[in-house]
Amino acid sequence: MAERKCIKLDEIKVKTKEELTNNTFYITFERNFNFTPGQVIALAVNPNDEPRLYSIASGIHENEIGVLFDVHNEGELTPQLAKLNIGDTVFISKPFGNFIWDEKPSIWIATGTGIAPFISMIKSYQPKNVTLLHGARKLDQFYFQELIESHLKGAYQRFCTSESGPGIVDGRLTNHLNEKNNLPKDYKYYLCGNSQMVIDVREILLAKQIPFEHIIAEIYF
């Protein structure tokens, strides 16, 4: 965490702000750099604060940089982000990171706001040979699901642990993966979400003989 204080941050303004569900926001900022979908930015509300890392959720063809986040009441940054208004100033870094899709056949796996980098990939490309597995606790936590469905069609599967609905698989996505006996070993597996999900899914994939180098992970804290 200490090395993040050494990241150069540039002053930039909020362009849009939308509360997607209770305490989950999508905020965009002025864009003055290029990026590769899957990369992150370091973000702070005040220049002397320790920045936090957020996956870019906007596409390369958009004129702004967007991030998706849940408000953690005990957190130092997200309550401040939720109070921002259009035109307010924040401080962000140039993009970096290696959670990059190589456009080869892949299975994308996300929980909650871990969907963010995949949103950027979907907005930026016309993904082929991709299946997206998205886990959430509630139905309203499948963020950007209409956009995803319009691009991936039947290759988008949603798993919900506390509510049911049309097209929703009841239960955890880890249960689904445990029951699968034919996971392709030549595919790449991209995991993004909370640390426990990433650990659990990685263990399942390794137990099913998926090569370690085919598992690419981005952990959300």
PDB file of C-alpha atoms in Angstrom:
ATOM      1  CA  MET A   1       0.000   0.000   0.000  1.00  0.00           C
ATOM      2  CA  ALA A   2       2.817   2.443   0.804  1.00  0.00           C
ATOM      3  CA  GLU A   3       4.071   2.563  -2.764  1.00  0.00           C
ATOM      4  CA  ARG A   4       0.770   4.043  -3.930  1.00  0.00           C
ATOM      5  CA  LYS A   5       1.728   7.343  -2.299  1.00  0.00           C
ATOM      6  CA  CYS A   6       4.526   7.618  -4.873  1.00  0.00           C
ATOM      7  CA  ILE A   7       2.093   7.477  -7.800  1.00  0.00           C
ATOM      8  CA  LYS A   8       1.765  10.822  -9.565  1.00  0.00           C
ATOM      9  CA  LEU A   9      -1.804  12.112  -9.430  1.00  0.00           C
ATOM     10  CA  ASP A  10      -3.301  14.707 -11.765  1.00  0.00           C
ATOM     11  CA  GLU A  11      -6.137  17.059 -10.895  1.00  0.00           C
ATOM     12  CA  ILE A  12      -9.292  16.342 -12.855  1.00  0.00           C
ATOM     13  CA  LYS A  13     -13.025  17.093 -12.649  1.00  0.00           C
ATOM     14  CA  VAL A  14     -16.115  14.949 -12.206  1.00  0.00           C
ATOM     15  CA  LYS A  15     -18.252  14.808 -15.370  1.00  0.00           C
ATOM     16  CA  THR A  16     -21.184  12.593 -14.387  1.00  0.00           C
ATOM     17  CA  LYS A  17     -22.441  10.721 -11.341  1.00  0.00           C
ATOM     18  CA  GLU A  18     -25.118   8.034 -11.178  1.00  0.00           C
ATOM     19  CA  GLU A  19     -26.331   5.973  -8.225  1.00  0.00           C
ATOM     20  CA  LEU A  20     -27.062   2.588  -9.794  1.00  0.00           C
ATOM     21  CA  THR A  21     -28.458   1.018  -6.626  1.00  0.00           C
ATOM     22  CA  ASN A  22     -28.447   1.967  -2.987  1.00  0.00           C
ATOM     23  CA  ASN A  23     -24.814   2.880  -2.197  1.00  0.00           C
ATOM     24  CA  THR A  24     -23.387   1.769  -5.564  1.00  0.00           C
ATOM     25  CA  PHE A  25     -22.244   4.525  -7.905  1.00  0.00           C
ATOM     26  CA  TYR A  26     -20.865   4.988 -11.406  1.00  0.00           C
ATOM     27  CA  ILE A  27     -18.823   8.194 -11.684  1.00  0.00           C
ATOM     28  CA  THR A  28     -17.000   9.528 -14.704  1.00  0.00           C
ATOM     29  CA  PHE A  29     -14.135  12.000 -14.914  1.00  0.00           C
ATOM     30  CA  GLU A  30     -12.504  14.085 -17.605  1.00  0.00           C
ATOM     31  CA  ARG A  31     -10.243  11.952 -19.763  1.00  0.00           C
ATOM     32  CA  ASN A  32      -6.812  13.113 -20.855  1.00  0.00           C
ATOM     33  CA  PHE A  33      -5.052   9.807 -21.546  1.00  0.00           C
ATOM     34  CA  ASN A  34      -5.413   6.547 -23.416  1.00  0.00           C
ATOM     35  CA  PHE A  35      -5.789   3.213 -21.672  1.00  0.00           C
ATOM     36  CA  THR A  36      -6.152  -0.487 -22.302  1.00  0.00           C
ATOM     37  CA  PRO A  37      -9.374  -2.141 -21.042  1.00  0.00           C
ATOM     38  CA  GLY A  38      -8.625  -3.997 -17.825  1.00  0.00           C
ATOM     39  CA  GLN A  39      -6.247  -1.370 -16.463  1.00  0.00           C
ATOM     40  CA  VAL A  40      -6.721   0.523 -13.192  1.00  0.00           C
ATOM     41  CA  ILE A  41      -6.270   4.082 -11.981  1.00  0.00           C
ATOM     42  CA  ALA A  42      -5.226   5.325  -8.547  1.00  0.00           C
ATOM     43  CA  LEU A  43      -7.810   7.768  -7.213  1.00  0.00           C
ATOM     44  CA  ALA A  44      -7.973  10.228  -4.305  1.00  0.00           C
ATOM     45  CA  VAL A  45     -10.289  13.089  -3.371  1.00  0.00           C
ATOM     46  CA  ASN A  46      -7.472  15.092  -1.758  1.00  0.00           C
ATOM     47  CA  PRO A  47      -3.919  15.299  -3.144  1.00  0.00           C
ATOM     48  CA  ASN A  48      -2.267  14.235   0.124  1.00  0.00           C
ATOM     49  CA  ASP A  49      -4.513  11.229   0.734  1.00  0.00           C
ATOM     50  CA  GLU A  50      -3.352   7.703   0.038  1.00  0.00           C
ATOM     51  CA  PRO A  51      -5.058   6.778  -3.259  1.00  0.00           C
ATOM     52  CA  ARG A  52      -7.078   3.639  -3.853  1.00  0.00           C
ATOM     53  CA  LEU A  53      -7.071   1.572  -7.029  1.00  0.00           C
ATOM     54  CA  TYR A  54     -10.144   1.266  -9.254  1.00  0.00           C
ATOM     55  CA  SER A  55     -10.640  -0.633 -12.487  1.00  0.00           C
ATOM     56  CA  ILE A  56     -11.670   1.524 -15.412  1.00  0.00           C
ATOM     57  CA  ALA A  57     -15.247   0.683 -16.403  1.00  0.00           C
ATOM     58  CA  SER A  58     -15.551   2.973 -19.426  1.00  0.00           C
ATOM     59  CA  GLY A  59     -14.683   2.069 -23.006  1.00  0.00           C
ATOM     60  CA  ILE A  60     -11.807   3.259 -25.133  1.00  0.00           C
ATOM     61  CA  HIS A  61     -14.202   5.070 -27.477  1.00  0.00           C
ATOM     62  CA  GLU A  62     -15.757   7.176 -24.705  1.00  0.00           C
ATOM     63  CA  ASN A  63     -14.636  10.684 -23.818  1.00  0.00           C
ATOM     64  CA  GLU A  64     -14.482  10.070 -20.085  1.00  0.00           C
ATOM     65  CA  ILE A  65     -12.999   7.700 -17.526  1.00  0.00           C
ATOM     66  CA  GLY A  66     -15.562   5.820 -15.439  1.00  0.00           C
ATOM     67  CA  VAL A  67     -15.303   3.860 -12.196  1.00  0.00           C
ATOM     68  CA  LEU A  68     -17.836   1.671 -10.417  1.00  0.00           C
ATOM     69  CA  PHE A  69     -17.793   1.407  -6.634  1.00  0.00           C
ATOM     70  CA  ASP A  70     -19.740   0.407  -3.530  1.00  0.00           C
ATOM     71  CA  VAL A  71     -19.795   2.743  -0.551  1.00  0.00           C
ATOM     72  CA  HIS A  72     -18.143   1.237   2.521  1.00  0.00           C
ATOM     73  CA  ASN A  73     -19.250   3.314   5.490  1.00  0.00           C
ATOM     74  CA  GLU A  74     -16.094   2.450   7.403  1.00  0.00           C
ATOM     75  CA  GLY A  75     -13.907   3.255   4.403  1.00  0.00           C
ATOM     76  CA  GLU A  76     -11.798   6.374   3.974  1.00  0.00           C
ATOM     77  CA  LEU A  77     -12.482   7.074   0.296  1.00  0.00           C
ATOM     78  CA  THR A  78     -15.812   5.698  -0.929  1.00  0.00           C
ATOM     79  CA  PRO A  79     -17.998   7.843   1.408  1.00  0.00           C
ATOM     80  CA  GLN A  80     -16.174  10.899   0.042  1.00  0.00           C
ATOM     81  CA  LEU A  81     -16.611   9.746  -3.559  1.00  0.00           C
ATOM     82  CA  ALA A  82     -20.345   9.298  -2.994  1.00  0.00           C
ATOM     83  CA  LYS A  83     -20.646  12.944  -1.914  1.00  0.00           C
ATOM     84  CA  LEU A  84     -18.957  14.365  -5.021  1.00  0.00           C
ATOM     85  CA  ASN A  85     -20.900  16.591  -7.388  1.00  0.00           C
ATOM     86  CA  ILE A  86     -20.410  17.290 -11.085  1.00  0.00           C
ATOM     87  CA  GLY A  87     -17.539  19.744 -11.473  1.00  0.00           C
ATOM     88  CA  ASP A  88     -15.806  18.741  -8.245  1.00  0.00           C
ATOM     89  CA  THR A  89     -12.097  18.015  -8.364  1.00  0.00           C
ATOM     90  CA  VAL A  90     -10.418  14.650  -7.755  1.00  0.00           C
ATOM     91  CA  PHE A  91      -6.902  13.355  -8.307  1.00  0.00           C
ATOM     92  CA  ILE A  92      -6.167  10.346 -10.497  1.00  0.00           C
ATOM     93  CA  SER A  93      -3.134   8.608 -11.918  1.00  0.00           C
ATOM     94  CA  LYS A  94      -2.409   7.496 -15.422  1.00  0.00           C
ATOM     95  CA  PRO A  95      -3.710   3.942 -16.046  1.00  0.00           C
ATOM     96  CA  PHE A  96      -1.602   0.878 -15.354  1.00  0.00           C
ATOM     97  CA  GLY A  97      -1.971  -2.850 -14.695  1.00  0.00           C
ATOM     98  CA  ASN A  98      -1.815  -6.196 -16.468  1.00  0.00           C
ATOM     99  CA  PHE A  99      -5.378  -7.511 -16.259  1.00  0.00           C
ATOM    100  CA  ILE A 100      -5.533  -7.420 -20.045  1.00  0.00           C
ATOM    101  CA  TRP A 101      -7.644  -9.661 -22.269  1.00  0.00           C
ATOM    102  CA  ASP A 102      -5.586 -11.051 -25.155  1.00  0.00           C
ATOM    103  CA  GLU A 103      -8.727 -11.638 -27.280  1.00  0.00           C
ATOM    104  CA  LYS A 104      -8.266 -15.415 -27.125  1.00  0.00           C
ATOM    105  CA  PRO A 105     -11.136 -17.737 -26.053  1.00  0.00           C
ATOM    106  CA  SER A 106     -11.787 -16.969 -22.404  1.00  0.00           C
ATOM    107  CA  ILE A 107     -14.086 -17.330 -19.444  1.00  0.00           C
ATOM    108  CA  TRP A 108     -14.571 -14.140 -17.464  1.00  0.00           C
ATOM    109  CA  ILE A 109     -15.606 -14.511 -13.827  1.00  0.00           C
ATOM    110  CA  ALA A 110     -16.743 -11.604 -11.639  1.00  0.00           C
ATOM    111  CA  THR A 111     -18.554 -10.831  -8.412  1.00  0.00           C
ATOM    112  CA  GLY A 112     -20.291  -7.540  -7.636  1.00  0.00           C
ATOM    113  CA  THR A 113     -18.428  -4.449  -8.812  1.00  0.00           C
ATOM    114  CA  GLY A 114     -15.663  -6.767 -10.034  1.00  0.00           C
ATOM    115  CA  ILE A 115     -17.607  -6.611 -13.290  1.00  0.00           C
ATOM    116  CA  ALA A 116     -15.973  -3.211 -13.988  1.00  0.00           C
ATOM    117  CA  PRO A 117     -12.983  -4.261 -16.147  1.00  0.00           C
ATOM    118  CA  PHE A 118     -15.199  -6.589 -18.179  1.00  0.00           C
ATOM    119  CA  ILE A 119     -17.584  -3.695 -18.819  1.00  0.00           C
ATOM    120  CA  SER A 120     -14.639  -1.768 -20.239  1.00  0.00           C
ATOM    121  CA  MET A 121     -13.700  -4.722 -22.440  1.00  0.00           C
ATOM    122  CA  ILE A 122     -17.268  -5.161 -23.687  1.00  0.00           C
ATOM    123  CA  LYS A 123     -17.657  -1.449 -24.438  1.00  0.00           C
ATOM    124  CA  SER A 124     -14.310  -1.356 -26.234  1.00  0.00           C
ATOM    125  CA  TYR A 125     -14.419  -4.558 -28.267  1.00  0.00           C
ATOM    126  CA  GLN A 126     -16.891  -6.925 -29.851  1.00  0.00           C
ATOM    127  CA  PRO A 127     -15.868  -9.934 -27.735  1.00  0.00           C
ATOM    128  CA  LYS A 128     -16.007 -13.354 -29.372  1.00  0.00           C
ATOM    129  CA  ASN A 129     -15.444 -16.754 -27.782  1.00  0.00           C
ATOM    130  CA  VAL A 130     -16.080 -15.294 -24.321  1.00  0.00           C
ATOM    131  CA  THR A 131     -18.372 -16.527 -21.548  1.00  0.00           C
ATOM    132  CA  LEU A 132     -19.051 -14.235 -18.585  1.00  0.00           C
ATOM    133  CA  LEU A 133     -20.049 -15.645 -15.189  1.00  0.00           C
ATOM    134  CA  HIS A 134     -21.295 -12.975 -12.777  1.00  0.00           C
ATOM    135  CA  GLY A 135     -22.124 -13.641  -9.143  1.00  0.00           C
ATOM    136  CA  ALA A 136     -24.069 -11.339  -6.824  1.00  0.00           C
ATOM    137  CA  ARG A 137     -26.030 -11.458  -3.596  1.00  0.00           C
ATOM    138  CA  LYS A 138     -29.042  -9.487  -4.902  1.00  0.00           C
ATOM    139  CA  LEU A 139     -30.682  -9.096  -8.313  1.00  0.00           C
ATOM    140  CA  ASP A 140     -29.992  -5.360  -8.511  1.00  0.00           C
ATOM    141  CA  GLN A 141     -26.261  -6.000  -8.176  1.00  0.00           C
ATOM    142  CA  PHE A 142     -25.871  -7.278 -11.737  1.00  0.00           C
ATOM    143  CA  TYR A 143     -24.588  -3.912 -12.887  1.00  0.00           C
ATOM    144  CA  PHE A 144     -24.801  -3.084 -16.603  1.00  0.00           C
ATOM    145  CA  GLN A 145     -26.553  -6.387 -17.267  1.00  0.00           C
ATOM    146  CA  GLU A 146     -28.549  -4.991 -20.212  1.00  0.00           C
ATOM    147  CA  LEU A 147     -25.339  -3.876 -21.915  1.00  0.00           C
ATOM    148  CA  ILE A 148     -23.714  -7.238 -21.263  1.00  0.00           C
ATOM    149  CA  GLU A 149     -26.693  -9.214 -22.540  1.00  0.00           C
ATOM    150  CA  SER A 150     -26.842  -7.144 -25.712  1.00  0.00           C
ATOM    151  CA  HIS A 151     -23.237  -8.074 -26.544  1.00  0.00           C
ATOM    152  CA  LEU A 152     -22.768 -11.560 -25.134  1.00  0.00           C
ATOM    153  CA  LYS A 153     -26.303 -12.950 -25.538  1.00  0.00           C
ATOM    154  CA  GLY A 154     -26.422 -16.476 -24.126  1.00  0.00           C
ATOM    155  CA  ALA A 155     -22.764 -16.334 -23.090  1.00  0.00           C
ATOM    156  CA  TYR A 156     -23.708 -14.282 -20.001  1.00  0.00           C
ATOM    157  CA  GLN A 157     -24.682 -16.266 -16.896  1.00  0.00           C
ATOM    158  CA  ARG A 158     -25.841 -14.704 -13.611  1.00  0.00           C
ATOM    159  CA  PHE A 159     -25.659 -16.431 -10.228  1.00  0.00           C
ATOM    160  CA  CYS A 160     -27.557 -15.003  -7.251  1.00  0.00           C
ATOM    161  CA  THR A 161     -27.301 -16.227  -3.666  1.00  0.00           C
ATOM    162  CA  SER A 162     -30.305 -14.551  -1.992  1.00  0.00           C
ATOM    163  CA  GLU A 163     -32.919 -13.784  -4.664  1.00  0.00           C
ATOM    164  CA  SER A 164     -34.443 -15.498  -7.697  1.00  0.00           C
ATOM    165  CA  GLY A 165     -35.561 -14.209 -11.059  1.00  0.00           C
ATOM    166  CA  PRO A 166     -35.923 -15.023 -14.775  1.00  0.00           C
ATOM    167  CA  GLY A 167     -32.675 -16.251 -16.286  1.00  0.00           C
ATOM    168  CA  ILE A 168     -30.958 -16.309 -12.906  1.00  0.00           C
ATOM    169  CA  VAL A 169     -29.126 -19.365 -11.572  1.00  0.00           C
ATOM    170  CA  ASP A 170     -29.761 -19.782  -7.840  1.00  0.00           C
ATOM    171  CA  GLY A 171     -26.622 -20.178  -5.748  1.00  0.00           C
ATOM    172  CA  ARG A 172     -22.942 -19.379  -5.969  1.00  0.00           C
ATOM    173  CA  LEU A 173     -21.007 -19.404  -9.198  1.00  0.00           C
ATOM    174  CA  THR A 174     -18.364 -21.466  -7.387  1.00  0.00           C
ATOM    175  CA  ASN A 175     -20.927 -24.280  -7.069  1.00  0.00           C
ATOM    176  CA  HIS A 176     -21.475 -24.124 -10.827  1.00  0.00           C
ATOM    177  CA  LEU A 177     -17.752 -24.344 -11.502  1.00  0.00           C
ATOM    178  CA  ASN A 178     -17.356 -27.228  -9.055  1.00  0.00           C
ATOM    179  CA  GLU A 179     -19.986 -29.197 -10.949  1.00  0.00           C
ATOM    180  CA  LYS A 180     -18.469 -28.573 -14.384  1.00  0.00           C
ATOM    181  CA  ASN A 181     -16.402 -31.473 -15.666  1.00  0.00           C
ATOM    182  CA  ASN A 182     -15.533 -30.104 -19.069  1.00  0.00           C
ATOM    183  CA  LEU A 183     -13.893 -26.734 -18.469  1.00  0.00           C
ATOM    184  CA  PRO A 184     -11.674 -26.077 -21.499  1.00  0.00           C
ATOM    185  CA  LYS A 185      -8.032 -26.278 -20.513  1.00  0.00           C
ATOM    186  CA  ASP A 186      -6.847 -24.138 -23.419  1.00  0.00           C
ATOM    187  CA  TYR A 187      -9.008 -21.142 -22.423  1.00  0.00           C
ATOM    188  CA  LYS A 188      -7.848 -18.201 -20.330  1.00  0.00           C
ATOM    189  CA  TYR A 189      -9.747 -17.555 -17.080  1.00  0.00           C
ATOM    190  CA  TYR A 190     -10.034 -13.941 -15.904  1.00  0.00           C
ATOM    191  CA  LEU A 191     -11.161 -13.499 -12.275  1.00  0.00           C
ATOM    192  CA  CYS A 192     -12.181 -10.165 -10.766  1.00  0.00           C
ATOM    193  CA  GLY A 193     -13.915  -9.593  -7.438  1.00  0.00           C
ATOM    194  CA  ASN A 194     -13.440 -10.042  -3.721  1.00  0.00           C
ATOM    195  CA  SER A 195     -10.402 -11.911  -2.494  1.00  0.00           C
ATOM    196  CA  GLN A 196     -12.273 -14.970  -1.216  1.00  0.00           C
ATOM    197  CA  MET A 197     -13.982 -15.510  -4.571  1.00  0.00           C
ATOM    198  CA  VAL A 198     -10.670 -15.263  -6.398  1.00  0.00           C
ATOM    199  CA  ILE A 199      -9.020 -17.730  -4.003  1.00  0.00           C
ATOM    200  CA  ASP A 200     -11.922 -20.189  -4.205  1.00  0.00           C
ATOM    201  CA  VAL A 201     -12.225 -20.062  -7.977  1.00  0.00           C
ATOM    202  CA  ARG A 202      -8.488 -20.382  -8.496  1.00  0.00           C
ATOM    203  CA  GLU A 203      -8.449 -23.509  -6.327  1.00  0.00           C
ATOM    204  CA  ILE A 204     -11.372 -25.006  -8.254  1.00  0.00           C
ATOM    205  CA  LEU A 205      -9.731 -24.312 -11.602  1.00  0.00           C
ATOM    206  CA  LEU A 206      -6.398 -25.742 -10.538  1.00  0.00           C
ATOM    207  CA  ALA A 207      -8.139 -28.859  -9.198  1.00  0.00           C
ATOM    208  CA  LYS A 208      -9.709 -29.271 -12.640  1.00  0.00           C
ATOM    209  CA  GLN A 209      -6.274 -29.175 -14.270  1.00  0.00           C
ATOM    210  CA  ILE A 210      -6.520 -25.651 -15.649  1.00  0.00           C
ATOM    211  CA  PRO A 211      -2.902 -24.466 -16.097  1.00  0.00           C
ATOM    212  CA  PHE A 212      -1.891 -21.867 -13.516  1.00  0.00           C
ATOM    213  CA  GLU A 213      -0.630 -19.521 -16.237  1.00  0.00           C
ATOM    214  CA  HIS A 214      -4.125 -19.497 -17.768  1.00  0.00           C
ATOM    215  CA  ILE A 215      -5.627 -17.950 -14.619  1.00  0.00           C
ATOM    216  CA  ILE A 216      -5.406 -14.137 -14.465  1.00  0.00           C
ATOM    217  CA  ALA A 217      -6.769 -12.442 -11.355  1.00  0.00           C
ATOM    218  CA  GLU A 218      -7.626  -8.945 -10.126  1.00  0.00           C
ATOM    219  CA  ILE A 219      -8.615  -8.763  -6.434  1.00  0.00           C
ATOM    220  CA  TYR A 220     -11.004  -6.154  -5.026  1.00  0.00           C
ATOM    221  CA  PHE A 221     -10.575  -5.216  -1.357  1.00  0.00           C
TER     222      PHE A 221
END
